[in-house]
Amino acid sequence: MSLSWLPNAISLLRIVLVVPILSSILNGNFGLALALFFVAGFSDGIDGYLAKRFDWHSRTGALLDPVADKLLVAGTFITLAYTQHIAVWLTAVVILRDLVIVGGALAYNYFVRPVPGEPTRISKLNTALQLLFLLFVLSRAGFGWPDKISITVLGASVLITVVISGVDYVLSWSKRARAGE
């Protein structure tokens, strides 16, 4: 029996975990939120590894994985901004980048051709930094660790990679669209 469904199931698990993570943050249960967020973040790496390692790629997975990522990251950023654990302006920049990318992907798909699904290296780095930043913020809110300077430096790294990856997507997709690729 093939386990090719497993990456999609893991992506679905990540989507399901979003609600209890956000609820835990809103209820001030940062320890539980941290544990669930860690599981969700770890699952992001696992489903990608399984899909690549065993060639278990699917159209459903190509849609589920980025949706799960966006729901997890955007939902956590917004909720932590609402509870005043993250600056609203940083959350706005993260969300704006995602909206630009999703809007650009939809336009590219409609006007040019189906969007190439592979994220860029800078985008992968950005996602990793965002997940780590959110883990650090949840840990600090729940347990007082790490120190504020570590979170500030990591937050600055997130800001830099958010801007660079957003600009990178816009420039590369614009170039491809002009070339008709």
PDB file of C-alpha atoms in Angstrom:
ATOM      1  CA  MET A   1       0.000   0.000   0.000  1.00  0.00           C
ATOM      2  CA  SER A   2       1.373   3.377  -1.008  1.00  0.00           C
ATOM      3  CA  LEU A   3       1.797   6.141   1.539  1.00  0.00           C
ATOM      4  CA  SER A   4       1.742   8.868  -1.105  1.00  0.00           C
ATOM      5  CA  TRP A   5      -1.196  10.490   0.734  1.00  0.00           C
ATOM      6  CA  LEU A   6       0.957  11.147   3.810  1.00  0.00           C
ATOM      7  CA  PRO A   7       2.367  14.596   2.845  1.00  0.00           C
ATOM      8  CA  ASN A   8      -1.179  15.846   2.190  1.00  0.00           C
ATOM      9  CA  ALA A   9      -2.381  14.456   5.518  1.00  0.00           C
ATOM     10  CA  ILE A  10       0.477  16.240   7.284  1.00  0.00           C
ATOM     11  CA  SER A  11      -0.438  19.517   5.539  1.00  0.00           C
ATOM     12  CA  LEU A  12      -4.056  19.023   6.641  1.00  0.00           C
ATOM     13  CA  LEU A  13      -2.858  18.421  10.205  1.00  0.00           C
ATOM     14  CA  ARG A  14      -1.012  21.758  10.043  1.00  0.00           C
ATOM     15  CA  ILE A  15      -4.233  23.493   8.957  1.00  0.00           C
ATOM     16  CA  VAL A  16      -6.190  21.800  11.766  1.00  0.00           C
ATOM     17  CA  LEU A  17      -3.570  22.896  14.331  1.00  0.00           C
ATOM     18  CA  VAL A  18      -4.017  26.582  13.442  1.00  0.00           C
ATOM     19  CA  VAL A  19      -7.257  26.956  15.442  1.00  0.00           C
ATOM     20  CA  PRO A  20      -5.952  25.523  18.743  1.00  0.00           C
ATOM     21  CA  ILE A  21      -2.701  27.491  18.358  1.00  0.00           C
ATOM     22  CA  LEU A  22      -4.523  30.790  17.905  1.00  0.00           C
ATOM     23  CA  SER A  23      -7.031  29.936  20.632  1.00  0.00           C
ATOM     24  CA  SER A  24      -4.200  29.098  23.042  1.00  0.00           C
ATOM     25  CA  ILE A  25      -2.527  32.446  22.327  1.00  0.00           C
ATOM     26  CA  LEU A  26      -5.776  34.344  22.891  1.00  0.00           C
ATOM     27  CA  ASN A  27      -6.316  32.467  26.181  1.00  0.00           C
ATOM     28  CA  GLY A  28      -2.766  33.218  27.345  1.00  0.00           C
ATOM     29  CA  ASN A  29      -1.729  29.554  27.270  1.00  0.00           C
ATOM     30  CA  PHE A  30       1.580  30.197  25.543  1.00  0.00           C
ATOM     31  CA  GLY A  31       3.131  26.887  26.585  1.00  0.00           C
ATOM     32  CA  LEU A  32       0.464  24.939  24.717  1.00  0.00           C
ATOM     33  CA  ALA A  33       0.613  27.366  21.784  1.00  0.00           C
ATOM     34  CA  LEU A  34       4.393  26.913  21.639  1.00  0.00           C
ATOM     35  CA  ALA A  35       4.164  23.109  21.679  1.00  0.00           C
ATOM     36  CA  LEU A  36       1.479  23.021  18.986  1.00  0.00           C
ATOM     37  CA  PHE A  37       3.292  25.606  16.868  1.00  0.00           C
ATOM     38  CA  PHE A  38       6.489  23.568  17.116  1.00  0.00           C
ATOM     39  CA  VAL A  39       4.637  20.467  15.888  1.00  0.00           C
ATOM     40  CA  ALA A  40       3.045  22.462  13.048  1.00  0.00           C
ATOM     41  CA  GLY A  41       6.359  24.047  12.049  1.00  0.00           C
ATOM     42  CA  PHE A  42       8.157  20.706  12.163  1.00  0.00           C
ATOM     43  CA  SER A  43       5.416  19.140  10.046  1.00  0.00           C
ATOM     44  CA  ASP A  44       6.137  21.707   7.328  1.00  0.00           C
ATOM     45  CA  GLY A  45       9.606  20.251   6.884  1.00  0.00           C
ATOM     46  CA  ILE A  46       8.425  16.657   7.116  1.00  0.00           C
ATOM     47  CA  ASP A  47       5.749  16.867   4.429  1.00  0.00           C
ATOM     48  CA  GLY A  48       8.148  18.577   2.026  1.00  0.00           C
ATOM     49  CA  TYR A  49      10.852  16.013   2.721  1.00  0.00           C
ATOM     50  CA  LEU A  50       8.490  13.083   2.154  1.00  0.00           C
ATOM     51  CA  ALA A  51       7.101  14.545  -1.066  1.00  0.00           C
ATOM     52  CA  LYS A  52      10.606  15.089  -2.470  1.00  0.00           C
ATOM     53  CA  ARG A  53      12.273  11.952  -1.107  1.00  0.00           C
ATOM     54  CA  PHE A  54       9.621   9.527  -2.312  1.00  0.00           C
ATOM     55  CA  ASP A  55       8.284  11.575  -5.229  1.00  0.00           C
ATOM     56  CA  TRP A  56       4.867  11.840  -3.578  1.00  0.00           C
ATOM     57  CA  HIS A  57       3.986  15.106  -5.301  1.00  0.00           C
ATOM     58  CA  SER A  58       0.368  15.861  -6.058  1.00  0.00           C
ATOM     59  CA  ARG A  59      -1.710  18.760  -7.310  1.00  0.00           C
ATOM     60  CA  THR A  60      -3.576  18.729  -3.997  1.00  0.00           C
ATOM     61  CA  GLY A  61      -0.318  18.888  -2.069  1.00  0.00           C
ATOM     62  CA  ALA A  62       0.928  21.745  -4.228  1.00  0.00           C
ATOM     63  CA  LEU A  63      -2.118  23.723  -3.068  1.00  0.00           C
ATOM     64  CA  LEU A  64      -2.425  22.440   0.515  1.00  0.00           C
ATOM     65  CA  ASP A  65       1.159  23.053   1.610  1.00  0.00           C
ATOM     66  CA  PRO A  66       1.337  26.797   0.870  1.00  0.00           C
ATOM     67  CA  VAL A  67      -2.210  27.322   2.195  1.00  0.00           C
ATOM     68  CA  ALA A  68      -1.243  25.564   5.425  1.00  0.00           C
ATOM     69  CA  ASP A  69       1.915  27.677   5.682  1.00  0.00           C
ATOM     70  CA  LYS A  70       0.059  30.946   5.067  1.00  0.00           C
ATOM     71  CA  LEU A  71      -2.716  30.125   7.546  1.00  0.00           C
ATOM     72  CA  LEU A  72      -0.237  29.116  10.235  1.00  0.00           C
ATOM     73  CA  VAL A  73       2.163  32.025   9.817  1.00  0.00           C
ATOM     74  CA  ALA A  74      -0.351  34.783   9.036  1.00  0.00           C
ATOM     75  CA  GLY A  75      -2.766  33.632  11.727  1.00  0.00           C
ATOM     76  CA  THR A  76      -0.032  33.489  14.353  1.00  0.00           C
ATOM     77  CA  PHE A  77       1.412  36.868  13.362  1.00  0.00           C
ATOM     78  CA  ILE A  78      -2.023  38.518  13.470  1.00  0.00           C
ATOM     79  CA  THR A  79      -2.950  36.929  16.800  1.00  0.00           C
ATOM     80  CA  LEU A  80       0.384  37.826  18.418  1.00  0.00           C
ATOM     81  CA  ALA A  81       0.023  41.390  17.117  1.00  0.00           C
ATOM     82  CA  TYR A  82      -3.515  41.521  18.523  1.00  0.00           C
ATOM     83  CA  THR A  83      -2.223  40.385  21.926  1.00  0.00           C
ATOM     84  CA  GLN A  84       0.603  42.955  21.645  1.00  0.00           C
ATOM     85  CA  HIS A  85       3.472  40.471  21.520  1.00  0.00           C
ATOM     86  CA  ILE A  86       4.551  41.489  17.996  1.00  0.00           C
ATOM     87  CA  ALA A  87       4.591  44.937  16.443  1.00  0.00           C
ATOM     88  CA  VAL A  88       1.566  45.579  14.244  1.00  0.00           C
ATOM     89  CA  TRP A  89       3.765  47.171  11.562  1.00  0.00           C
ATOM     90  CA  LEU A  90       5.899  44.008  11.226  1.00  0.00           C
ATOM     91  CA  THR A  91       2.760  41.906  10.973  1.00  0.00           C
ATOM     92  CA  ALA A  92       1.429  44.267   8.295  1.00  0.00           C
ATOM     93  CA  VAL A  93       4.639  43.928   6.245  1.00  0.00           C
ATOM     94  CA  VAL A  94       4.511  40.110   6.474  1.00  0.00           C
ATOM     95  CA  ILE A  95       0.832  40.003   5.478  1.00  0.00           C
ATOM     96  CA  LEU A  96       1.316  42.552   2.675  1.00  0.00           C
ATOM     97  CA  ARG A  97       4.138  40.456   1.181  1.00  0.00           C
ATOM     98  CA  ASP A  98       1.935  37.371   1.235  1.00  0.00           C
ATOM     99  CA  LEU A  99      -0.936  39.269  -0.394  1.00  0.00           C
ATOM    100  CA  VAL A 100       1.398  40.568  -3.120  1.00  0.00           C
ATOM    101  CA  ILE A 101       2.711  37.050  -3.769  1.00  0.00           C
ATOM    102  CA  VAL A 102      -0.747  35.444  -3.813  1.00  0.00           C
ATOM    103  CA  GLY A 103      -2.159  38.246  -5.980  1.00  0.00           C
ATOM    104  CA  GLY A 104       0.822  38.023  -8.314  1.00  0.00           C
ATOM    105  CA  ALA A 105       0.504  34.252  -8.547  1.00  0.00           C
ATOM    106  CA  LEU A 106      -3.185  34.505  -9.401  1.00  0.00           C
ATOM    107  CA  ALA A 107      -2.505  37.169 -12.057  1.00  0.00           C
ATOM    108  CA  TYR A 108       0.412  35.185 -13.492  1.00  0.00           C
ATOM    109  CA  ASN A 109      -1.712  32.053 -13.574  1.00  0.00           C
ATOM    110  CA  TYR A 110      -4.569  33.879 -15.314  1.00  0.00           C
ATOM    111  CA  PHE A 111      -2.632  36.013 -17.809  1.00  0.00           C
ATOM    112  CA  VAL A 112       0.534  34.019 -18.521  1.00  0.00           C
ATOM    113  CA  ARG A 113       0.433  30.340 -17.552  1.00  0.00           C
ATOM    114  CA  PRO A 114       0.311  28.140 -14.448  1.00  0.00           C
ATOM    115  CA  VAL A 115       2.602  29.402 -11.726  1.00  0.00           C
ATOM    116  CA  PRO A 116       5.856  27.517 -11.168  1.00  0.00           C
ATOM    117  CA  GLY A 117       5.351  26.033  -7.706  1.00  0.00           C
ATOM    118  CA  GLU A 118       8.885  25.936  -6.349  1.00  0.00           C
ATOM    119  CA  PRO A 119       9.705  28.671  -3.801  1.00  0.00           C
ATOM    120  CA  THR A 120      12.980  30.551  -4.136  1.00  0.00           C
ATOM    121  CA  ARG A 121      15.866  30.059  -1.718  1.00  0.00           C
ATOM    122  CA  ILE A 122      15.316  33.478  -0.158  1.00  0.00           C
ATOM    123  CA  SER A 123      11.645  32.616   0.304  1.00  0.00           C
ATOM    124  CA  LYS A 124      12.558  29.350   2.035  1.00  0.00           C
ATOM    125  CA  LEU A 125      14.948  31.265   4.301  1.00  0.00           C
ATOM    126  CA  ASN A 126      12.219  33.804   4.991  1.00  0.00           C
ATOM    127  CA  THR A 127       9.753  31.071   5.969  1.00  0.00           C
ATOM    128  CA  ALA A 128      12.311  29.439   8.271  1.00  0.00           C
ATOM    129  CA  LEU A 129      13.101  32.787   9.932  1.00  0.00           C
ATOM    130  CA  GLN A 130       9.406  33.580  10.359  1.00  0.00           C
ATOM    131  CA  LEU A 131       8.770  30.203  12.008  1.00  0.00           C
ATOM    132  CA  LEU A 132      11.786  30.620  14.291  1.00  0.00           C
ATOM    133  CA  PHE A 133      10.760  34.193  15.155  1.00  0.00           C
ATOM    134  CA  LEU A 134       7.244  33.081  16.071  1.00  0.00           C
ATOM    135  CA  LEU A 135       8.644  30.211  18.168  1.00  0.00           C
ATOM    136  CA  PHE A 136      10.886  32.695  20.003  1.00  0.00           C
ATOM    137  CA  VAL A 137       8.001  35.114  20.617  1.00  0.00           C
ATOM    138  CA  LEU A 138       5.763  32.323  21.930  1.00  0.00           C
ATOM    139  CA  SER A 139       8.586  31.040  24.139  1.00  0.00           C
ATOM    140  CA  ARG A 140       9.244  34.508  25.561  1.00  0.00           C
ATOM    141  CA  ALA A 141       5.533  35.090  26.182  1.00  0.00           C
ATOM    142  CA  GLY A 142       5.191  31.753  27.963  1.00  0.00           C
ATOM    143  CA  PHE A 143       8.518  31.290  29.697  1.00  0.00           C
ATOM    144  CA  GLY A 144      10.418  34.593  29.578  1.00  0.00           C
ATOM    145  CA  TRP A 145      13.092  33.199  27.269  1.00  0.00           C
ATOM    146  CA  PRO A 146      14.861  34.147  24.994  1.00  0.00           C
ATOM    147  CA  ASP A 147      15.897  37.680  25.804  1.00  0.00           C
ATOM    148  CA  LYS A 148      14.305  40.619  24.025  1.00  0.00           C
ATOM    149  CA  ILE A 149      17.450  41.459  22.015  1.00  0.00           C
ATOM    150  CA  SER A 150      17.418  37.996  20.386  1.00  0.00           C
ATOM    151  CA  ILE A 151      13.825  38.507  19.323  1.00  0.00           C
ATOM    152  CA  THR A 152      14.613  42.002  18.041  1.00  0.00           C
ATOM    153  CA  VAL A 153      17.538  40.747  15.935  1.00  0.00           C
ATOM    154  CA  LEU A 154      15.471  37.851  14.595  1.00  0.00           C
ATOM    155  CA  GLY A 155      12.573  40.221  13.889  1.00  0.00           C
ATOM    156  CA  ALA A 156      14.923  42.470  11.900  1.00  0.00           C
ATOM    157  CA  SER A 157      16.091  39.409   9.943  1.00  0.00           C
ATOM    158  CA  VAL A 158      12.468  38.536   9.199  1.00  0.00           C
ATOM    159  CA  LEU A 159      11.807  42.076   8.002  1.00  0.00           C
ATOM    160  CA  ILE A 160      14.839  42.033   5.696  1.00  0.00           C
ATOM    161  CA  THR A 161      14.014  38.639   4.173  1.00  0.00           C
ATOM    162  CA  VAL A 162      10.317  39.524   3.824  1.00  0.00           C
ATOM    163  CA  VAL A 163      11.208  42.591   1.764  1.00  0.00           C
ATOM    164  CA  ILE A 164      13.942  40.888  -0.288  1.00  0.00           C
ATOM    165  CA  SER A 165      11.845  37.798  -1.050  1.00  0.00           C
ATOM    166  CA  GLY A 166       8.809  39.896  -1.943  1.00  0.00           C
ATOM    167  CA  VAL A 167      10.841  42.045  -4.336  1.00  0.00           C
ATOM    168  CA  ASP A 168      12.521  38.911  -5.722  1.00  0.00           C
ATOM    169  CA  TYR A 169       9.153  37.326  -6.555  1.00  0.00           C
ATOM    170  CA  VAL A 170       7.831  40.495  -8.194  1.00  0.00           C
ATOM    171  CA  LEU A 171      10.966  40.958 -10.311  1.00  0.00           C
ATOM    172  CA  SER A 172      11.349  37.316 -11.351  1.00  0.00           C
ATOM    173  CA  TRP A 173       7.665  36.834 -12.218  1.00  0.00           C
ATOM    174  CA  SER A 174       7.588  40.161 -14.091  1.00  0.00           C
ATOM    175  CA  LYS A 175      10.630  39.099 -16.103  1.00  0.00           C
ATOM    176  CA  ARG A 176       9.081  35.699 -16.877  1.00  0.00           C
ATOM    177  CA  ALA A 177       5.767  37.299 -17.850  1.00  0.00           C
ATOM    178  CA  ARG A 178       7.480  39.720 -20.254  1.00  0.00           C
ATOM    179  CA  ALA A 179       9.374  36.799 -21.791  1.00  0.00           C
ATOM    180  CA  GLY A 180       6.143  34.808 -22.056  1.00  0.00           C
ATOM    181  CA  GLU A 181       7.518  31.989 -19.912  1.00  0.00           C
TER     182      GLU A 181
END
